[in-house]
Short mmCIF file of C-alpha atoms in Angstrom, two decimals:
data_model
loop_
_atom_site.label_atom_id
_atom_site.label_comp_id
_atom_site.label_asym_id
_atom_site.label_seq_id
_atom_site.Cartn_x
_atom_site.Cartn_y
_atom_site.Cartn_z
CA UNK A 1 20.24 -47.72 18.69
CA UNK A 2 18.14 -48.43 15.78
CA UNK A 3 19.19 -47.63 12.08
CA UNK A 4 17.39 -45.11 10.31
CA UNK A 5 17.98 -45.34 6.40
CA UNK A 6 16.71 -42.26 5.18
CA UNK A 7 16.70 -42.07 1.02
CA UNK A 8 16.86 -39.10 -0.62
CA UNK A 9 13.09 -39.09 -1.12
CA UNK A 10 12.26 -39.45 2.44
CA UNK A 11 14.55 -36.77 3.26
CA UNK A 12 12.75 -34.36 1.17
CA UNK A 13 9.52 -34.95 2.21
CA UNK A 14 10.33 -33.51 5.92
CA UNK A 15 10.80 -36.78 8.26
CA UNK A 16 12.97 -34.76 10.14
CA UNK A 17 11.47 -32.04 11.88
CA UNK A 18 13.04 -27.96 12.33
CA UNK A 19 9.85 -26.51 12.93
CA UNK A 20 10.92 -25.38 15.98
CA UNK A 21 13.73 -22.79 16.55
CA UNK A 22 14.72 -23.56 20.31
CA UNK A 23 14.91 -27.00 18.99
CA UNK A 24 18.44 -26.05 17.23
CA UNK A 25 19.34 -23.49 20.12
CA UNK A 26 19.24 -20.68 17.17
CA UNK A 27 16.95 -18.35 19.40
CA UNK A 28 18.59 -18.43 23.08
CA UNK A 29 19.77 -14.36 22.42
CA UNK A 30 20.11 -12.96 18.92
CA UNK A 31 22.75 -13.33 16.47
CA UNK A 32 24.63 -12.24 13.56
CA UNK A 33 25.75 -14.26 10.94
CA UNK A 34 28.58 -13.44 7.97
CA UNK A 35 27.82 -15.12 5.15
CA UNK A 36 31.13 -14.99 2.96
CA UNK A 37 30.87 -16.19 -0.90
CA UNK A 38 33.81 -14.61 -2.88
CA UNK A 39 34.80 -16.95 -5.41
CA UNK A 40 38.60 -16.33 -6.78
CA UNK A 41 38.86 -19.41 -8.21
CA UNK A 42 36.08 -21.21 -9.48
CA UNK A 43 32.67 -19.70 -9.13
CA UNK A 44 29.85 -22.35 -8.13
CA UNK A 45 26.64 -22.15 -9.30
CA UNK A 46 25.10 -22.07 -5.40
CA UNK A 47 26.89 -18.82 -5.03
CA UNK A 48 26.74 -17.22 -8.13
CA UNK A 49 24.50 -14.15 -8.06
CA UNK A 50 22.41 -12.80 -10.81
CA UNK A 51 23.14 -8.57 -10.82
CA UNK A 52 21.88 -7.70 -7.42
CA UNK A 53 20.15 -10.88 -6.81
CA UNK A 54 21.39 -13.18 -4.20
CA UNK A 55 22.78 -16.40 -5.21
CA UNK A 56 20.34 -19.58 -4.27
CA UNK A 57 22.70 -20.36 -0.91
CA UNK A 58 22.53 -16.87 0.48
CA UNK A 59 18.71 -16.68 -0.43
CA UNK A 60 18.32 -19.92 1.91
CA UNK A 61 20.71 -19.09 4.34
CA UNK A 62 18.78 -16.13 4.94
CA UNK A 63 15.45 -17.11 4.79
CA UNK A 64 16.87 -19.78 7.69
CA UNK A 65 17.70 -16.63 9.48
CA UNK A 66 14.70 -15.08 9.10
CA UNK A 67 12.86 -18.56 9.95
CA UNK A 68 15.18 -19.39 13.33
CA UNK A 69 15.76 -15.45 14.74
CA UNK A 70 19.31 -14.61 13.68
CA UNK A 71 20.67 -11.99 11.48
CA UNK A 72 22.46 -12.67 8.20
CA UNK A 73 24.89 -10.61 6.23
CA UNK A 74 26.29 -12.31 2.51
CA UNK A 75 28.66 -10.22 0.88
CA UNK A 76 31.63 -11.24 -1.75
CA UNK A 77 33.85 -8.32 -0.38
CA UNK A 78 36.78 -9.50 0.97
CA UNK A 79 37.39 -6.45 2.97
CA UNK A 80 34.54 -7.25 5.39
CA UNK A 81 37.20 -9.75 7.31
CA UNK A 82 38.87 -7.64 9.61
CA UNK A 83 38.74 -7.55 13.25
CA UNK A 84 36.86 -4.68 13.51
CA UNK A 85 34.20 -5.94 11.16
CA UNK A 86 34.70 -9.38 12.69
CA UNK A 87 33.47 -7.84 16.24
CA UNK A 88 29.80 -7.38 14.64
CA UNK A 89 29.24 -10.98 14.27
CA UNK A 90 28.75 -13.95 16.26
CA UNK A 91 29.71 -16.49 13.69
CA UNK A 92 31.33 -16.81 10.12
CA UNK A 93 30.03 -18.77 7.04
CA UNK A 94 32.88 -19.63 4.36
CA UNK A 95 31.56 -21.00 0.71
CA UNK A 96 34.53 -19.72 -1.35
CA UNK A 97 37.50 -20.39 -3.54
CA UNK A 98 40.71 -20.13 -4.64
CA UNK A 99 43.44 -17.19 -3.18
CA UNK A 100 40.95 -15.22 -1.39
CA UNK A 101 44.15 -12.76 -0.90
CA UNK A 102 43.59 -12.24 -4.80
CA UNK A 103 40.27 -10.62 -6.21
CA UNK A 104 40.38 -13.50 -8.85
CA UNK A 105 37.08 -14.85 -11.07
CA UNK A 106 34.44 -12.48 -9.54
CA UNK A 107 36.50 -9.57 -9.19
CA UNK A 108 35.35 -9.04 -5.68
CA UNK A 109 37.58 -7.30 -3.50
CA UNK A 110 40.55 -9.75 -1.95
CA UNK A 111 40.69 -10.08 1.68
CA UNK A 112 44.10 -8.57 2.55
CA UNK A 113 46.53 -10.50 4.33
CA UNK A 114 46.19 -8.75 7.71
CA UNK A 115 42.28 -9.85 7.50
CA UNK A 116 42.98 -13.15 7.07
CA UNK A 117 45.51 -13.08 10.13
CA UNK A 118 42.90 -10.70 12.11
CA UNK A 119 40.22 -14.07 11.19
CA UNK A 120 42.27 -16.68 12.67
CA UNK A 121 43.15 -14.46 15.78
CA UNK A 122 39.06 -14.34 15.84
CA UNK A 123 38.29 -17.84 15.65
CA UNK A 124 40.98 -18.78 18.22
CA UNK A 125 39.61 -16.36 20.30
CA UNK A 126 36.58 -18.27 20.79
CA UNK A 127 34.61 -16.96 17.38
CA UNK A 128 32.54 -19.75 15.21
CA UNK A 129 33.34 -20.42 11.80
CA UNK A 130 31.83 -23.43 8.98
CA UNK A 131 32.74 -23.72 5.62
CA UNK A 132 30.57 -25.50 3.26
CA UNK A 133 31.93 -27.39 0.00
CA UNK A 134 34.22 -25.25 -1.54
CA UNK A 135 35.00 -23.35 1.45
CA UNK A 136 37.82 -26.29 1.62
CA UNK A 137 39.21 -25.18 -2.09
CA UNK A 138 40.22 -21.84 -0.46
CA UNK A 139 43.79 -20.81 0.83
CA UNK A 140 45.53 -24.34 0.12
CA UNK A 141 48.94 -24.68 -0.80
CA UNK A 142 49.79 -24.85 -4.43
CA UNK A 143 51.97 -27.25 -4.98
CA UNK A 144 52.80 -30.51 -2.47
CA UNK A 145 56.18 -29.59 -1.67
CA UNK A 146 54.67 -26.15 -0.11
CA UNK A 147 53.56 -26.47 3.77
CA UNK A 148 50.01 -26.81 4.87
CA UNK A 149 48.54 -23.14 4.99
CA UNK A 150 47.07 -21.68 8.47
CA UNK A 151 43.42 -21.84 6.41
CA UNK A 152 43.70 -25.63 6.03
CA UNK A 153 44.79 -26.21 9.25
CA UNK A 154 41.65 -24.19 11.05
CA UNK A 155 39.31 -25.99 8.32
CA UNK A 156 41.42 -29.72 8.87
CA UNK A 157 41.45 -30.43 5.31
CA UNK A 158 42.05 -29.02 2.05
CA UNK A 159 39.93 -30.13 -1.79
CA UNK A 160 41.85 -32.80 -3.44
CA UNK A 161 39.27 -33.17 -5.95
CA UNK A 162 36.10 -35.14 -7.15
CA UNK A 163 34.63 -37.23 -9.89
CA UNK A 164 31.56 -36.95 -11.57
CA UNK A 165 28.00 -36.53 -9.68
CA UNK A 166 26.49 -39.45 -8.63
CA UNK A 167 24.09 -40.73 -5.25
CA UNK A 168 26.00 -41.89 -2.34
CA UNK A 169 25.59 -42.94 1.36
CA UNK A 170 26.88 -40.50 3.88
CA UNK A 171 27.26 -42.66 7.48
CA UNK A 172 26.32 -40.39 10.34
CA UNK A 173 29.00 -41.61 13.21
CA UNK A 174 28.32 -39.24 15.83
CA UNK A 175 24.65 -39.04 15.85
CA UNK A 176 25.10 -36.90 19.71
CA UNK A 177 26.53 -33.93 18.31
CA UNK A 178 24.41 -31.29 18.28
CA UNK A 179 24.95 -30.03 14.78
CA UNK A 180 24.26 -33.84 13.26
CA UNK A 181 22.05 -34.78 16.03
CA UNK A 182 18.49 -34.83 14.25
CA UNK A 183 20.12 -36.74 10.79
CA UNK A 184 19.48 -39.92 10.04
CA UNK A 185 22.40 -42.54 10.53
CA UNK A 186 22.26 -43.25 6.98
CA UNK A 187 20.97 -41.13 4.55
CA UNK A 188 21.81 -41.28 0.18
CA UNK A 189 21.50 -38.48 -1.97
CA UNK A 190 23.22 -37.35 -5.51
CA UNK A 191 26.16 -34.69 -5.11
CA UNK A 192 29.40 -33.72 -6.05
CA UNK A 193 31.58 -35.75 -3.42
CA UNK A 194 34.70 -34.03 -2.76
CA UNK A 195 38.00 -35.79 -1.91
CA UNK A 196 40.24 -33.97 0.85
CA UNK A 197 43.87 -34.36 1.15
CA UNK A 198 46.14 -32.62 4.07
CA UNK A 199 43.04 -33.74 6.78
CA UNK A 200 43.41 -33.39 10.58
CA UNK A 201 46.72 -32.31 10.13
CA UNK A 202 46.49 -30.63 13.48
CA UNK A 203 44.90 -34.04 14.76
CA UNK A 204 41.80 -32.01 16.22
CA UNK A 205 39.53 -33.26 13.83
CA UNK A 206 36.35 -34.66 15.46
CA UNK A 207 34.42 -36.77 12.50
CA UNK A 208 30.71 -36.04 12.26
CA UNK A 209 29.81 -38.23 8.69
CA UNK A 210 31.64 -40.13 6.05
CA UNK A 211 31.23 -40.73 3.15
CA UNK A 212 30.48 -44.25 2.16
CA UNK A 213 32.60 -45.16 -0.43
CA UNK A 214 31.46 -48.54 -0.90
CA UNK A 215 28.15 -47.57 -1.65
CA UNK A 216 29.07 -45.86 -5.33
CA UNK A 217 29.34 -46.88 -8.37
CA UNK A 218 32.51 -44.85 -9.98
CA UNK A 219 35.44 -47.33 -8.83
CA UNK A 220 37.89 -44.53 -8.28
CA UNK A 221 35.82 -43.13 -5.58
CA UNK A 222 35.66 -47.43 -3.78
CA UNK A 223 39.14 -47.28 -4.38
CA UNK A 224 39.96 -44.84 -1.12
CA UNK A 225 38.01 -46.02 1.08
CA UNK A 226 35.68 -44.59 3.44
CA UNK A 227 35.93 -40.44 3.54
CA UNK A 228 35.40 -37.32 5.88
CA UNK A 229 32.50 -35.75 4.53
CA UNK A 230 31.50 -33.61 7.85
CA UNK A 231 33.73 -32.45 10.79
CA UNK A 232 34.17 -30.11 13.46
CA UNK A 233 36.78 -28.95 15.61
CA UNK A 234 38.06 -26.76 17.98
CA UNK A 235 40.76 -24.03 16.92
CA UNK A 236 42.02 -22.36 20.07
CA UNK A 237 38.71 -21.49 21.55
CA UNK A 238 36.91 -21.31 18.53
CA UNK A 239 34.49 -23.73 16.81
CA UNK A 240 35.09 -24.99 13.69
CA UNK A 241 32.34 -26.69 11.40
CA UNK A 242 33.25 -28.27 8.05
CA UNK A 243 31.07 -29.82 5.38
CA UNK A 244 31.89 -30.80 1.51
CA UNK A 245 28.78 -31.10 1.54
CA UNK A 246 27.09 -28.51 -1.15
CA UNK A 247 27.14 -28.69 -4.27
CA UNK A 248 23.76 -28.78 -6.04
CA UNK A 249 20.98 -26.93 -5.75
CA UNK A 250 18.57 -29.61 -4.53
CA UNK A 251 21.00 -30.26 -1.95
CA UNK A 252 20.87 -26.72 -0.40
CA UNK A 253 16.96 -27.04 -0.59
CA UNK A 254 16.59 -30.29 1.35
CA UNK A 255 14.72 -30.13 4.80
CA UNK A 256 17.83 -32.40 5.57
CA UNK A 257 20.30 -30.29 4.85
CA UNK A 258 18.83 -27.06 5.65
CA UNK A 259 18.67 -28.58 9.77
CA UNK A 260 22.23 -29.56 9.47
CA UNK A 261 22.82 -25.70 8.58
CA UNK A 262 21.05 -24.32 11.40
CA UNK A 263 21.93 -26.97 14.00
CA UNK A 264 25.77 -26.26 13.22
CA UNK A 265 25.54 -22.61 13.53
CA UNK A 266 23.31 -23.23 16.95
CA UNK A 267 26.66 -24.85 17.87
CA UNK A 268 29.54 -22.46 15.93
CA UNK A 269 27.10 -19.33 17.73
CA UNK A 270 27.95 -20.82 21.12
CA UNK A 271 24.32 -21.77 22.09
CA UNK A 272 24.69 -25.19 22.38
CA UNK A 273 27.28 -28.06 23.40
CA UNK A 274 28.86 -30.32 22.03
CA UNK A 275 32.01 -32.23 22.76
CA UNK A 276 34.61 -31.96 19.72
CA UNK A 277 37.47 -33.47 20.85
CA UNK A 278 39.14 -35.50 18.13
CA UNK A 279 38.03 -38.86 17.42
CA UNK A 280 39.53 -39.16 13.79
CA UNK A 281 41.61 -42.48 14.85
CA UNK A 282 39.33 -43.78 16.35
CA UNK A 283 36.58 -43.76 13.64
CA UNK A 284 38.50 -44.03 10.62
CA UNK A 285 40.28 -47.18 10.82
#
């Protein structure tokens, strides 16, 4: 296959085509989306809302449903995830942080801890969830003695931390999966590259991009060696999409970025296949 090395310029300027929505699968029946951006710890910028206003993410994420044919629903209330709310939707949207049992820095309500049980029960039952950036800092264990939480192990990897913003290489390694399937091999942009620790601790991670260390300048960053950036997964019978992928504001409104959105939710909404059994050994030696 030939190497496409997409810059960051490139990228913006639409190479990549998502013109059309039975392209990405998004239009096969209609569908609900939950977009969920309660921040109890800290509040990013790409979910912060102005009063009333939605924050830049959920204005994108639903203009993308408004673009592709499926409904979307943001909220910060933590007592929208419960099974009976869960029932209304096709497929959940994590970009949070912090002890979403606690109603923390945005003094949203806290999703009790019944909700949280009634989610995973949903997922495994064959319901589609993603989390975006942050949505790794949520629910982790506080301290490294403390076991892996249930959250971390339906995500496959918990925040570690980052170092300062700078452009990177992200290596597309599974360029068949449907949510990835129209990105370049390589493509470099500037973000805020998270660090995960705790990752495919239930060894069902299946790894979509990395993170090409090598290709930084900040030595602490080539120090680790190459990283998961983007992942998927199966959780019982659910489908599980992961991306630390996020950060900035220019990132949310890349053509790029935007197709990865919809083409993962094509795939967490059931609409199209995609084989994610785990592959983590295999292509992170």
């Amino acid at each position: 296959m030939k190497r496409r090395n997409f810059m960051l310029s490139s990228a913006a300027a639409g190479l990549v085509a998502y013109a059309n929505p039975s392209d990405a699968g998004a239009q096969i029946k209609k569908r609900r989306l939950l977009y969920f951006t309660k921040s109890s710890g800290f509040e990013h910028d790409a979910v912060k809302r102005d009063g009333d206003r939605l924050s830049h993410s959920e204005r994108i994420v639903s203009d993308l449903g408004s673009k592709y044919g499926f409904d979307v629903v943001c909220t910060k209330d933590g007592g929208q995830i419960t099974a009976k709310n869960l029932a209304n939707y096709d497929s959940v949207m994590f970009y949070t942080s912090g002890n979403l049992l606690e109603e923390g820095t945005d003094k949203h309500p806290a999703v009790s801890a019944q909700g949280m049980q009634e989610l995973f029960d949903w997922v495994k039952a064959g319901g589609g969830f993603s989390a975006w950036h942050a949505g790794t800092d949520s629910m982790r264990r506080e301290s490294a003695d403390q076991p892996t939480t249930e959250y971390t192990k339906m995500v496959g990897g918990a925040f570690a931390g980052h170092h300062k913003q700078e452009p990177a290489t992200v290596i597309n390694v599974d360029p068949e999966f449907p949510a990835v399937k129209r990105m370049p091999l390589l493509f470099r942009f500037n973000e805020e590259w998270y660090i995960h620790d705790q990752i495919n601790t239930l060894g069902t991670m299946h790894v979509l991009q990395i993170l090409d260390t090598q290709s930084m300048e900040q030595e602490t960053y080539r120090e680790l060696g190459p990283i998961p950036m983007t992942w998927c997964s199966n959780y019982g019978k659910g489908r599980v999409f992961v991306s630390g992928i996020g950060h900035r504001f220019d990132v949310w409104e890349m053509p790029l970025i935007q197709g990865m959105v919809i083409d993962s939710l094509a795939w967490t909404f059931g609409d199209v296949e995609g084989d994610a059994s785990p592959n983590y050994d295999k292509v992170m030696k």
